[in-house]
PDB file of C-alpha atoms in Angstrom:
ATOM      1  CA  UNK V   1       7.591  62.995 -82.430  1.00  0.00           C
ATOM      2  CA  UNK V   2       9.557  64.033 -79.752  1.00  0.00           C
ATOM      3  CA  UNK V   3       6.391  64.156 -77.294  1.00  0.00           C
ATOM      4  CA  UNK V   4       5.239  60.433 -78.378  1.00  0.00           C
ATOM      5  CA  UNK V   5       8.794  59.249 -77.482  1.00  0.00           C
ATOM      6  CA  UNK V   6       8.882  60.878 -74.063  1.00  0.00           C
ATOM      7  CA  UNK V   7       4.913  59.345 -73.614  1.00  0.00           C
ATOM      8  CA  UNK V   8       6.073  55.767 -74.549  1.00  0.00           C
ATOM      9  CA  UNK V   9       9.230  56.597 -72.040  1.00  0.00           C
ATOM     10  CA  UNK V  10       6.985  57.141 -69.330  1.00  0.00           C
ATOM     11  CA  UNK V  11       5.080  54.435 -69.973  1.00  0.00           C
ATOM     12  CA  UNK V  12       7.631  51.822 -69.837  1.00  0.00           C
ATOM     13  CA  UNK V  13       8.654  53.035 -66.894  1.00  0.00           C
ATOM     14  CA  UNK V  14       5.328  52.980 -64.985  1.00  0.00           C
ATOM     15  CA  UNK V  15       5.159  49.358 -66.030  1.00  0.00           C
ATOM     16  CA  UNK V  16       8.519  48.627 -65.215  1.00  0.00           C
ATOM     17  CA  UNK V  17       7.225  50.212 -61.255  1.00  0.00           C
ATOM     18  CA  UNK V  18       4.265  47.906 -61.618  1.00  0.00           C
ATOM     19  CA  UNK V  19       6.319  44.965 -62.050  1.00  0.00           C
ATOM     20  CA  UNK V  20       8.332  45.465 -59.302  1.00  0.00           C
ATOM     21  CA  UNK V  21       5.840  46.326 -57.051  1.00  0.00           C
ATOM     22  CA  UNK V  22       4.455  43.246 -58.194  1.00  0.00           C
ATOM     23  CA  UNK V  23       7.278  40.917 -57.482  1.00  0.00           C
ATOM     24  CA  UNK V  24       7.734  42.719 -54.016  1.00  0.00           C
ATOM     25  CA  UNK V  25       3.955  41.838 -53.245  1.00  0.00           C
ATOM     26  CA  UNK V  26       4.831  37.840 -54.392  1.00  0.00           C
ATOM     27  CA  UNK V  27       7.655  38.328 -52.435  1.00  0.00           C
ATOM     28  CA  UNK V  28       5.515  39.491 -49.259  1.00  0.00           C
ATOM     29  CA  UNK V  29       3.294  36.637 -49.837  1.00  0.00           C
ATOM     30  CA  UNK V  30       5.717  33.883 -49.796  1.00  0.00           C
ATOM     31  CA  UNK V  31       7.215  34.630 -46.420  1.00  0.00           C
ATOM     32  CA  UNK V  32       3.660  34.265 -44.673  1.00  0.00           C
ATOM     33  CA  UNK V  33       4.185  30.713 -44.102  1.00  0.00           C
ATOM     34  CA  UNK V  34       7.790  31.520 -42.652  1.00  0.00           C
ATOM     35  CA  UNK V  35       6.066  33.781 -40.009  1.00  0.00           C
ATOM     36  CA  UNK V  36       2.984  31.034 -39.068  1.00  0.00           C
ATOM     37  CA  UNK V  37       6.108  28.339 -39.042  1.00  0.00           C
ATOM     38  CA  UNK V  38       7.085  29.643 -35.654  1.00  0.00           C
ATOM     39  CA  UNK V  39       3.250  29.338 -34.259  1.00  0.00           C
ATOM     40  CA  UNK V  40       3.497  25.528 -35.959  1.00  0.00           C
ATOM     41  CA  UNK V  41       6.696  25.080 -33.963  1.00  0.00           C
ATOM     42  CA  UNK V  42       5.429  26.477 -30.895  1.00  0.00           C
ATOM     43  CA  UNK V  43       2.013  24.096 -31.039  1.00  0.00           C
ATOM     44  CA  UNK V  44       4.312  21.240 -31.851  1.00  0.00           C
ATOM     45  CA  UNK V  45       6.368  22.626 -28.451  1.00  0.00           C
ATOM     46  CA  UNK V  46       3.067  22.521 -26.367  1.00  0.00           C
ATOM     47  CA  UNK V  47       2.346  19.094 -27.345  1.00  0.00           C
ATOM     48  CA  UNK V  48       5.336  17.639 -26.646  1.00  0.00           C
ATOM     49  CA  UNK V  49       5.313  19.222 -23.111  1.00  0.00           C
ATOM     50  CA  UNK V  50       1.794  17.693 -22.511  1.00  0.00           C
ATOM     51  CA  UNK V  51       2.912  14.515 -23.525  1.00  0.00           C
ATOM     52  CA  UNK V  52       5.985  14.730 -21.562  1.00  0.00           C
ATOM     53  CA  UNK V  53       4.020  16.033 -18.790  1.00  0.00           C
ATOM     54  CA  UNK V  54       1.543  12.360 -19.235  1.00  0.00           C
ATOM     55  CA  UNK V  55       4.540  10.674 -19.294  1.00  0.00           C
ATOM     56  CA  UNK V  56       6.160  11.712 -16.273  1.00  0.00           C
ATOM     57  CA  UNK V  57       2.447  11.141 -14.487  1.00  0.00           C
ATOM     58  CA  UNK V  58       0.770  13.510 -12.118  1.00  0.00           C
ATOM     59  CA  UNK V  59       1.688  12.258  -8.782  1.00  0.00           C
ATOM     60  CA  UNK V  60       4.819  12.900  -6.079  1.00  0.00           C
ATOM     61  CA  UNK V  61       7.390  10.396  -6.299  1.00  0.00           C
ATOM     62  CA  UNK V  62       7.723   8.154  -2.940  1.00  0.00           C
ATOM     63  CA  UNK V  63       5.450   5.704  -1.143  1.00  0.00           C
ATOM     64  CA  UNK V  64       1.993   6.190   0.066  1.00  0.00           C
ATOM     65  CA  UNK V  65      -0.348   4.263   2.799  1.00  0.00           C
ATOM     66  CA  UNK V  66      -3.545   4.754   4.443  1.00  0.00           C
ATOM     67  CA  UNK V  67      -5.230   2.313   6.491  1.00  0.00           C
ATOM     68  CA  UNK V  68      -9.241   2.213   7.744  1.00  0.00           C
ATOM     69  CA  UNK V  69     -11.365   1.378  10.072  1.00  0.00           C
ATOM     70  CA  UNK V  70     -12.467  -1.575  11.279  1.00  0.00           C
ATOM     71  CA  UNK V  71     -15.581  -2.830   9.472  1.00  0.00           C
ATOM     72  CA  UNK V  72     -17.984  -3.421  11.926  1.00  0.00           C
ATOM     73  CA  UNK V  73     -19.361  -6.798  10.264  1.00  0.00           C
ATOM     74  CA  UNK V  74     -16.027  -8.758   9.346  1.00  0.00           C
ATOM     75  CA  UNK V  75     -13.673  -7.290  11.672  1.00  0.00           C
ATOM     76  CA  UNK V  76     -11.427  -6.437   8.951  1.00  0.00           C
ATOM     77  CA  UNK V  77      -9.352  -3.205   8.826  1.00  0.00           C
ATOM     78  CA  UNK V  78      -7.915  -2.168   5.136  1.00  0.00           C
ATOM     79  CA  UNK V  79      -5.234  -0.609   4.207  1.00  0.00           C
ATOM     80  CA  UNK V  80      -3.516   0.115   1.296  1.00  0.00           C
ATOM     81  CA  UNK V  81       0.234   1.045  -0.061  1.00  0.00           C
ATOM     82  CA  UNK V  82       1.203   2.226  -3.138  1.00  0.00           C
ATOM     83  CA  UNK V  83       4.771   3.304  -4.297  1.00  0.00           C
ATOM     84  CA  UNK V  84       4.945   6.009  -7.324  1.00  0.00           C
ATOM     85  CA  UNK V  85       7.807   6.511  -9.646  1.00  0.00           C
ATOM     86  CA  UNK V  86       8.136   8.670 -12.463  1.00  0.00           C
ATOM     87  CA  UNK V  87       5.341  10.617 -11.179  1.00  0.00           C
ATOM     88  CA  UNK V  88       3.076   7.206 -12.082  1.00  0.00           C
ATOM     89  CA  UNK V  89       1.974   4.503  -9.514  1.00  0.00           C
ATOM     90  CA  UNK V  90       4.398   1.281 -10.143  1.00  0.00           C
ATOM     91  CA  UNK V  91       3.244  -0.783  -7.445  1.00  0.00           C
ATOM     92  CA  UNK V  92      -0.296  -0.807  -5.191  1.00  0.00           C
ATOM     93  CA  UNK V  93      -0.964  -3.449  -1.875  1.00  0.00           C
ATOM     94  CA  UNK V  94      -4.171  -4.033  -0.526  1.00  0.00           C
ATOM     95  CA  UNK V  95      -4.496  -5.692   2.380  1.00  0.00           C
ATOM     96  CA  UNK V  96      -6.320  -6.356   6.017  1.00  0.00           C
ATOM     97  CA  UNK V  97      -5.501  -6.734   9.185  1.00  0.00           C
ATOM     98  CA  UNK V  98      -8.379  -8.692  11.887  1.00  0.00           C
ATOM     99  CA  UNK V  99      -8.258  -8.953  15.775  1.00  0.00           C
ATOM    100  CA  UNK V 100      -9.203 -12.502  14.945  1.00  0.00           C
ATOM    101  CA  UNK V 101      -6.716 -12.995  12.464  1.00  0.00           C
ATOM    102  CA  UNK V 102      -3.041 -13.837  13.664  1.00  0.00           C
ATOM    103  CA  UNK V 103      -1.636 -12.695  10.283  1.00  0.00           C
ATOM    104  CA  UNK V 104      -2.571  -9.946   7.360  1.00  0.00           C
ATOM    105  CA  UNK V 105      -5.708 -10.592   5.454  1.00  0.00           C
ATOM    106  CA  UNK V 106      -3.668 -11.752   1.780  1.00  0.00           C
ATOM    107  CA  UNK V 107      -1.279 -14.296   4.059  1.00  0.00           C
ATOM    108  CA  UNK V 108      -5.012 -15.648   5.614  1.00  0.00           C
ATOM    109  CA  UNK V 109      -6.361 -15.797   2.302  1.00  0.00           C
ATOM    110  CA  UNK V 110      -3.540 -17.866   0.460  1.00  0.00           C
ATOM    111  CA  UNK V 111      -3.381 -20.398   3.576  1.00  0.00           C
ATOM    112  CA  UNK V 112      -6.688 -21.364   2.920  1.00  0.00           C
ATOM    113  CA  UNK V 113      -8.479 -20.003   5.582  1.00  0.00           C
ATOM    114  CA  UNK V 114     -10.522 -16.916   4.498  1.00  0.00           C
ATOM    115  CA  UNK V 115     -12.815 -19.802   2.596  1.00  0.00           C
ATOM    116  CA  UNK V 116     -14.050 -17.947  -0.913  1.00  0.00           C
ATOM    117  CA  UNK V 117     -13.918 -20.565  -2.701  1.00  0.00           C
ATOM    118  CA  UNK V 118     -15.442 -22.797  -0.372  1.00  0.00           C
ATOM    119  CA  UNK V 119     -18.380 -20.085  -0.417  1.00  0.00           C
ATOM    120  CA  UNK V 120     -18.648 -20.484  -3.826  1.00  0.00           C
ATOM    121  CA  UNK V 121     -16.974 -17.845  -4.991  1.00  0.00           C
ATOM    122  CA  UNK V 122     -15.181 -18.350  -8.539  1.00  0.00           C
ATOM    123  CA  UNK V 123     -11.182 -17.151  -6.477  1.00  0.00           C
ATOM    124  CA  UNK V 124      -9.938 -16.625  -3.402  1.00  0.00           C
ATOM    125  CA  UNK V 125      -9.998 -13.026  -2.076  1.00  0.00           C
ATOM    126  CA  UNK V 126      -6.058 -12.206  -2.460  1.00  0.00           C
ATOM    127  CA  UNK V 127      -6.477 -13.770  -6.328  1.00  0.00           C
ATOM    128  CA  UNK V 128      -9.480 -11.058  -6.708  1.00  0.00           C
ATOM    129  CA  UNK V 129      -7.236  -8.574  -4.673  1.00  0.00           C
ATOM    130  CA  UNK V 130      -4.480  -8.568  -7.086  1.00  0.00           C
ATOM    131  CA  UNK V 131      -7.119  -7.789 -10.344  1.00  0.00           C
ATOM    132  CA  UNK V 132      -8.321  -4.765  -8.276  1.00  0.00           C
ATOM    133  CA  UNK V 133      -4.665  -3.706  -7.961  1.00  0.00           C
ATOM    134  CA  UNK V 134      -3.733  -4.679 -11.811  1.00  0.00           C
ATOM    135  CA  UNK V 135      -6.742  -2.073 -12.655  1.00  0.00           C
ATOM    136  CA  UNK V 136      -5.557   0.970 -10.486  1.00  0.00           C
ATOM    137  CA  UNK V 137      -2.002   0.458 -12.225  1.00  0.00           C
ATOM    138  CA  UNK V 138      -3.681   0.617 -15.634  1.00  0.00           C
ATOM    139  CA  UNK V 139      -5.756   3.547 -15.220  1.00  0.00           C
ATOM    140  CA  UNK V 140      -4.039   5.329 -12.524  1.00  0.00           C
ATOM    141  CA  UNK V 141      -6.905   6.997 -11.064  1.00  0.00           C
ATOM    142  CA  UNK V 142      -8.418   5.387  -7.665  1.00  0.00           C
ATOM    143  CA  UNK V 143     -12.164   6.694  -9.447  1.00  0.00           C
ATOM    144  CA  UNK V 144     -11.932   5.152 -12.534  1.00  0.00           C
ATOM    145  CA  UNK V 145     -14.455   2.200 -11.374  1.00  0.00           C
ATOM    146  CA  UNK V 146     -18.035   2.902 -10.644  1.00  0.00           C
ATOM    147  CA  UNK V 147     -19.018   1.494  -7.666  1.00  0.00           C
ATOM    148  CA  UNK V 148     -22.386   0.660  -7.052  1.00  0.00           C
ATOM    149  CA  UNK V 149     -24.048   0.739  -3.512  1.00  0.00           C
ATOM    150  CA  UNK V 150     -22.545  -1.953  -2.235  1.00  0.00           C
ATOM    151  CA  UNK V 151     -19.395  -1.028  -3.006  1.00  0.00           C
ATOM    152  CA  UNK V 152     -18.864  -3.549  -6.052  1.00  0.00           C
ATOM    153  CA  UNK V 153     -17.672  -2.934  -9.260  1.00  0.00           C
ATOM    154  CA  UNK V 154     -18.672  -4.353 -13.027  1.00  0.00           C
ATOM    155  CA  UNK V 155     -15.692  -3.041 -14.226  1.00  0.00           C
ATOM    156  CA  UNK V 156     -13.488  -5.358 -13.622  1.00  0.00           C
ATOM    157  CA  UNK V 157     -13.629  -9.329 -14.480  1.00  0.00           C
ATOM    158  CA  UNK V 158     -13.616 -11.843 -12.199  1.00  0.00           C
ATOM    159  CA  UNK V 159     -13.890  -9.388  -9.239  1.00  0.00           C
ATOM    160  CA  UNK V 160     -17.404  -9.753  -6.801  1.00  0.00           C
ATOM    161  CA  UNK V 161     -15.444  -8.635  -3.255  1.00  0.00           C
ATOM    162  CA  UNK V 162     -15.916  -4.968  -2.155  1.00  0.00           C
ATOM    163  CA  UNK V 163     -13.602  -3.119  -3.927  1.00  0.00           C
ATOM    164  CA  UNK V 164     -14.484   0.247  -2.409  1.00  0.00           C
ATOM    165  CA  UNK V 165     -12.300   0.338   0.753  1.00  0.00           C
ATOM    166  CA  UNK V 166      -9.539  -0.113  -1.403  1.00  0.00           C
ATOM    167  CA  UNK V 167     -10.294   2.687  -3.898  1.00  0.00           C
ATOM    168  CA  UNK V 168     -11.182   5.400  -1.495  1.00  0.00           C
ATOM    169  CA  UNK V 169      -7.802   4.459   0.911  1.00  0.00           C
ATOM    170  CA  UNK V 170      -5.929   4.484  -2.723  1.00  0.00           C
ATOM    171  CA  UNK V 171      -7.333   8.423  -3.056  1.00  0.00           C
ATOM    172  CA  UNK V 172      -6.817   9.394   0.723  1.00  0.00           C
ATOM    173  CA  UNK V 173      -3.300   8.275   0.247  1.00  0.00           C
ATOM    174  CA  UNK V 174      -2.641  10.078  -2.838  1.00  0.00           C
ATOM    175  CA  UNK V 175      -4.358  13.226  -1.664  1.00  0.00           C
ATOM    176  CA  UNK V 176      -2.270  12.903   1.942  1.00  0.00           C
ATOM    177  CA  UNK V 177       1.082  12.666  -0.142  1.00  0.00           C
ATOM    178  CA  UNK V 178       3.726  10.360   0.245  1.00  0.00           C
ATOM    179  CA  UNK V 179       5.000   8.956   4.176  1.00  0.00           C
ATOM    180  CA  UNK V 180       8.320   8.570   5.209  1.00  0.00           C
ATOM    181  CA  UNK V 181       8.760   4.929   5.013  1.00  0.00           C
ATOM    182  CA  UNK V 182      10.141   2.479   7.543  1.00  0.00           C
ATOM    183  CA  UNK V 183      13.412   0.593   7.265  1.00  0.00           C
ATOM    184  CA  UNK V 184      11.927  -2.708   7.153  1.00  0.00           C
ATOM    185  CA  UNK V 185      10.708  -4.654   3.789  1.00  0.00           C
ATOM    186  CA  UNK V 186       7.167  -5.032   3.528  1.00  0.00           C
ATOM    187  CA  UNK V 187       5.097  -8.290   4.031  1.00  0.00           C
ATOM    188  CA  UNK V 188       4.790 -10.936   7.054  1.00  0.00           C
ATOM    189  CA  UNK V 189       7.218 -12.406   8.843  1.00  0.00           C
ATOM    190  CA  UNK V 190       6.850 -15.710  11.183  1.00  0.00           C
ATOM    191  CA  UNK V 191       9.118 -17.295  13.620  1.00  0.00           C
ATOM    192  CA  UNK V 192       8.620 -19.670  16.565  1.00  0.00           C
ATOM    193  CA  UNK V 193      10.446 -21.462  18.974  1.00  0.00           C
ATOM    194  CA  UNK V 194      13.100 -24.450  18.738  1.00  0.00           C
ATOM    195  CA  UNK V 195      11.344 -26.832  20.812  1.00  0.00           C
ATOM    196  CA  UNK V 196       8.074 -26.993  23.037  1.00  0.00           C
ATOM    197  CA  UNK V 197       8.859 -25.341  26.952  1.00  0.00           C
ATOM    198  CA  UNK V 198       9.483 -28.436  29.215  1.00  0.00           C
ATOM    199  CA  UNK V 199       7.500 -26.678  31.661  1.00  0.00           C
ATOM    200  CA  UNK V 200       4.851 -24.792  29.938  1.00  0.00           C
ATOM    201  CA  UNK V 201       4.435 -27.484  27.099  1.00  0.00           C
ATOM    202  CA  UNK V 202       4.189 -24.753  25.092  1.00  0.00           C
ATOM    203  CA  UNK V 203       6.215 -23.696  21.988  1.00  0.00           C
ATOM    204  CA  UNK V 204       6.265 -20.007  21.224  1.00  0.00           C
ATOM    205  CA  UNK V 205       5.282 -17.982  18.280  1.00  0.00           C
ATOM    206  CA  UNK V 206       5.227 -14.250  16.988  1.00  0.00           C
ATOM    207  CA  UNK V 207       3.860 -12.860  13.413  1.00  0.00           C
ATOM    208  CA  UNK V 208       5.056  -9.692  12.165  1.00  0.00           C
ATOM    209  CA  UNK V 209       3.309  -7.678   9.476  1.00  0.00           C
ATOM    210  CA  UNK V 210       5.388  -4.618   8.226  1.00  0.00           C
ATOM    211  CA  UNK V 211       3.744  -1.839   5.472  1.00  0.00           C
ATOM    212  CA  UNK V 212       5.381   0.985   4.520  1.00  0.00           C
ATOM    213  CA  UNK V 213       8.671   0.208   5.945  1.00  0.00           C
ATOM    214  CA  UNK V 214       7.011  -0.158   9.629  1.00  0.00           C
ATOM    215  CA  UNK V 215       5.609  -2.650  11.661  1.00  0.00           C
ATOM    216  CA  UNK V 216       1.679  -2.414  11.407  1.00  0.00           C
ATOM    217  CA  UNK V 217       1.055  -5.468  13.453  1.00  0.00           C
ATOM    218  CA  UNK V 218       2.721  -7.882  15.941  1.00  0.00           C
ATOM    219  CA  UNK V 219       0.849 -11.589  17.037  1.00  0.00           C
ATOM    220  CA  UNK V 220       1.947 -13.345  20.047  1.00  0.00           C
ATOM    221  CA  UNK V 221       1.148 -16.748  20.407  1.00  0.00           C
ATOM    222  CA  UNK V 222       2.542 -20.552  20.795  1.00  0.00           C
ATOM    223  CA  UNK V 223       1.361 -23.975  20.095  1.00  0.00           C
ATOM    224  CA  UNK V 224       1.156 -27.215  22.168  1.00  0.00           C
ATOM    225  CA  UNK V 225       1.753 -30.642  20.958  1.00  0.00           C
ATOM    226  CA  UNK V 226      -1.903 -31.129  20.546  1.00  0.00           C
ATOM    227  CA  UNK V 227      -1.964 -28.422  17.948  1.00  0.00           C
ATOM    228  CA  UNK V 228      -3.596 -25.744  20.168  1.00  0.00           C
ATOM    229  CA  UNK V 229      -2.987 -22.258  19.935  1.00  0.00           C
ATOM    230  CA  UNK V 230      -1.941 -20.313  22.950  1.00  0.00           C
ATOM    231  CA  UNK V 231      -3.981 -17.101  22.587  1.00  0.00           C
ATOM    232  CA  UNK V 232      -7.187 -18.570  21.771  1.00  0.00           C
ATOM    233  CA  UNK V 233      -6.414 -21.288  24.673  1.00  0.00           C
ATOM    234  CA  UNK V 234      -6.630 -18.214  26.497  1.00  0.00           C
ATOM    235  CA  UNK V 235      -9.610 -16.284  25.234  1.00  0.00           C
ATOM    236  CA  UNK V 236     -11.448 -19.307  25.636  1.00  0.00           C
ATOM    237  CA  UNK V 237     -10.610 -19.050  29.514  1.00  0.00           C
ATOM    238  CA  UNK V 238      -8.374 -22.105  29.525  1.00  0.00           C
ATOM    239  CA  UNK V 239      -5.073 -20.784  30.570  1.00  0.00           C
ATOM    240  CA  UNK V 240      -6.115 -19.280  33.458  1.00  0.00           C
ATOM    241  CA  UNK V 241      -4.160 -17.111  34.915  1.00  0.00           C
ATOM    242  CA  UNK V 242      -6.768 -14.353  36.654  1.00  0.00           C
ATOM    243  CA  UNK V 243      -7.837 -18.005  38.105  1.00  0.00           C
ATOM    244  CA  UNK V 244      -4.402 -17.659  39.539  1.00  0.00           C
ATOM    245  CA  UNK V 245      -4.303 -14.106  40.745  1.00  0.00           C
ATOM    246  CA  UNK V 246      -3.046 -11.993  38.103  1.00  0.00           C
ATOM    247  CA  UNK V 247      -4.862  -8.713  36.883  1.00  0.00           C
ATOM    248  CA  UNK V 248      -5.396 -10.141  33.357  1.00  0.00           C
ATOM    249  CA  UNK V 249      -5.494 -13.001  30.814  1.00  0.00           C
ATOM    250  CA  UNK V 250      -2.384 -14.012  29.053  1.00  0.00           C
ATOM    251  CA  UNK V 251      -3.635 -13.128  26.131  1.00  0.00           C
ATOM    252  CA  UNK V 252      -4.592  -9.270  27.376  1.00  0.00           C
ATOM    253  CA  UNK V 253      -1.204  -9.115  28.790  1.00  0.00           C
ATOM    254  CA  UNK V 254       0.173  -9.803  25.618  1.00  0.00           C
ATOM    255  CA  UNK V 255      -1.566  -7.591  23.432  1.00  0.00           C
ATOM    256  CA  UNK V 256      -0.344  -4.637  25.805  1.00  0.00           C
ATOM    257  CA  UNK V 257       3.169  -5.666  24.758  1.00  0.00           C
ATOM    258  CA  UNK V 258       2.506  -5.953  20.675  1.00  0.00           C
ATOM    259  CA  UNK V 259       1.008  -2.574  20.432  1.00  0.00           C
ATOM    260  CA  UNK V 260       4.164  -1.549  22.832  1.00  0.00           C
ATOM    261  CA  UNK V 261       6.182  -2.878  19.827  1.00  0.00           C
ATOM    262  CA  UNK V 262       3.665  -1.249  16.570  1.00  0.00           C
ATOM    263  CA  UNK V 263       4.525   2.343  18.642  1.00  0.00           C
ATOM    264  CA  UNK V 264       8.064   1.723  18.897  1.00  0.00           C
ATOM    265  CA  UNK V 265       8.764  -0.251  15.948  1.00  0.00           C
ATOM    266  CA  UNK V 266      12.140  -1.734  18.000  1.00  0.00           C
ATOM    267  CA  UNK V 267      12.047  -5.508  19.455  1.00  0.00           C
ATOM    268  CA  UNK V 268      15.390  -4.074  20.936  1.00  0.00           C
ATOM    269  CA  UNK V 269      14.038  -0.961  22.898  1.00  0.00           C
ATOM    270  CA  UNK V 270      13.402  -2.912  26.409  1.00  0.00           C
ATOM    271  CA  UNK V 271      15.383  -4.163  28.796  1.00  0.00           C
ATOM    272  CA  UNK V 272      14.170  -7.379  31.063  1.00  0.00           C
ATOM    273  CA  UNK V 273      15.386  -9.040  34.269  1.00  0.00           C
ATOM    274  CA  UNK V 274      16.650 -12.300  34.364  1.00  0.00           C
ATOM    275  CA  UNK V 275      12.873 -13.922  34.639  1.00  0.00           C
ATOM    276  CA  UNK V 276      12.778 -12.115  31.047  1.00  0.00           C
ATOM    277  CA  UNK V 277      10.699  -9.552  32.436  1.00  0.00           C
ATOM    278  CA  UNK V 278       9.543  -5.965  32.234  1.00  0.00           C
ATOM    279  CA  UNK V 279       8.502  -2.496  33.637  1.00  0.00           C
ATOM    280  CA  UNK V 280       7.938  -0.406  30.923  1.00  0.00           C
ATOM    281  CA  UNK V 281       5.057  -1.890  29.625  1.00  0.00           C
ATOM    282  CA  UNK V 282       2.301  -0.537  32.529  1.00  0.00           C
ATOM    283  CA  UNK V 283      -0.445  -4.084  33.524  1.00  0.00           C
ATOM    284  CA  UNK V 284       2.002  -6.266  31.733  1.00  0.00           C
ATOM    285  CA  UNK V 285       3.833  -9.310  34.417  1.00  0.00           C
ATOM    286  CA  UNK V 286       3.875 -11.948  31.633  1.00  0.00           C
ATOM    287  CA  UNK V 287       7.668 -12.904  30.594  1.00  0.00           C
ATOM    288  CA  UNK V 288       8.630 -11.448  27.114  1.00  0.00           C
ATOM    289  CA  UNK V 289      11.677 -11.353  26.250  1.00  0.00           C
ATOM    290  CA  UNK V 290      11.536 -14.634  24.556  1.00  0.00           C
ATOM    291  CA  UNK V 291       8.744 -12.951  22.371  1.00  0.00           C
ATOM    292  CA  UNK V 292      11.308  -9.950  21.664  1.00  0.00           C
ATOM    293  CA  UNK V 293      13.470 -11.930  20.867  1.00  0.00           C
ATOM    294  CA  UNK V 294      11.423 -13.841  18.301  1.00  0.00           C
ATOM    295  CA  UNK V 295      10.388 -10.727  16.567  1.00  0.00           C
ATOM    296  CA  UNK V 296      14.052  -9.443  16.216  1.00  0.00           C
ATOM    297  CA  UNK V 297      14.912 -13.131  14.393  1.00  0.00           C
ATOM    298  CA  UNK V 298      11.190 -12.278  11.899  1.00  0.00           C
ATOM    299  CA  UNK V 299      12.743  -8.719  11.445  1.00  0.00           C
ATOM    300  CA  UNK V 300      15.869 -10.265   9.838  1.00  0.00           C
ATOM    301  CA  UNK V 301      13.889 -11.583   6.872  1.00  0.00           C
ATOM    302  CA  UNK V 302      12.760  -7.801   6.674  1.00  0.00           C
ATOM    303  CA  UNK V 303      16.026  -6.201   5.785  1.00  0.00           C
TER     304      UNK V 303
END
């Protein structure tokens, strides 16, 4: 009797050892999910810092600008700004500047003269200029478009100009990194004289384009009462002054002193005698300062 009491004794026990070994193992199992929580956490970690990391964008903060070369066909020389904050691009400018053309390529275009329209085209080239911008904001990569061998794009509506000067100057610039920008506000500036010269019959006039804070291009000119334009009066060999012994043209002379002014980017940096005169610009006996001084008055609108 006393041996089938001390059996069952044992045996309750056993099973008692099984149970909790039992509730030990349930208890093992149900703090699994407590130690994969951490790895959930941690994914949910990553994902949030690669959609912070989208958010914020992938580029510098600051302002960027590269500008081409001259196509040999149209004369036209792109270049392009773009302005990134938040690590994203907020703004993008494409524009041209021409020999031929007294102001920037977009200012030509809205005045009527750069004749799409009157081609046949469906808009004007600034109006298709400003789609081609709209798209690099959207997809913030200067590759997104294919370009075909022309250098046109499908993907964008409304859009039949080359696009591809604009999209490989948008990746130079972003590949260069950001430029230290001037201290002038972009865009084109125009001033001219109060009143036509008594003498001359001529009433002076000076464009200013400014990108990236500096001045990128500077047009000397003037009209007459008969609605001519100075320079081209004297490409055309009309204002004659070799005729009257000097070196150059007027108009030579005078593109000496606006690429004097794109190099020094100050309209205040020369000094002139009282005929308004200069030394410092070397083949240059035309009077200036008037011209200066016009550019100093267009700079004022760029502050």
């Amino acid at each position: 009797m006393k041996k089938a009491l001390l059996f069952l004794s044992s045996a309750l026990v056993l099973g008692l050892l099984a149970g909790c070994g039992s509730n030990n193992a349930a208890g093992n199992g149900s703090t699994e999910p407590a130690n994969t929580a951490p790895a959930t956490a941690e994914s949910g970690t990553n994902s949030n810092s690669s959609t912070a990391s989208t958010e914020q964008g992938q580029f510098k903060d600051g302002v960027y600008y590269a500008i081409g070369e001259a196509d040999p066909d149209s004369g036209w020389q792109s270049y392009v700004t773009l302005t990134v904050s938040g690590g994203k691009i907020t703004a993008a400018k494409w524009n041209a500047l021409s020999e031929k053309a007294p102001v920037d390529k977009v200012t030509y275009s809205k005045e009527g003269k750069y004749g799409m329209k009157a081609g046949g085209a469906s808009s004007e080239w600034h109006e298709q200029a400003e789609k081609v911008e709209q798209f690099l904001l959207e997809k913030q990569d200067p590759k997104a478009a294919a370009l075909n061998d022309e250098g046109k794009t499908d993907a964008i509506s409304g859009v039949s100009i080359h696009v591809s000067d604009f999209f490989n100057l948008a990746d130079q610039a972003l590949a260069a990194g950001p430029v230290e920008p001037g201290i002038y506000k972009d865009g084109t500036y125009h001033t001219e004289g109060d009143e036509f010269d008594p003498h001359s019959g001529w009433k002076e006039t000076a464009d200013v384009v400014v990108a990236a804070g500096k001045i990128i291009k500077v047009n000397f000119s003037g009209v007459n009462d008969k609605g001519e334009d100075k320079k081209q009066n004297s490409i055309d060999g009309k204002y004659g002054m070799k005729a009257g012994g000097a070196s150059s043209e007027w108009h030579e002379q005078a593109v000496k002193a606006e690429a004097y002014l794109v190099e020094n980017q100050d309209p205040a940096s020369l000094t002139f005698n009282e005929e308004g005169k200069t030394d410092a610009i070397s083949g240059v006996s035309i009077s200036l300062k008037s011209y200066f001084d016009l550019v100093a008055k267009a700079l004022e609108q760029a502050k």
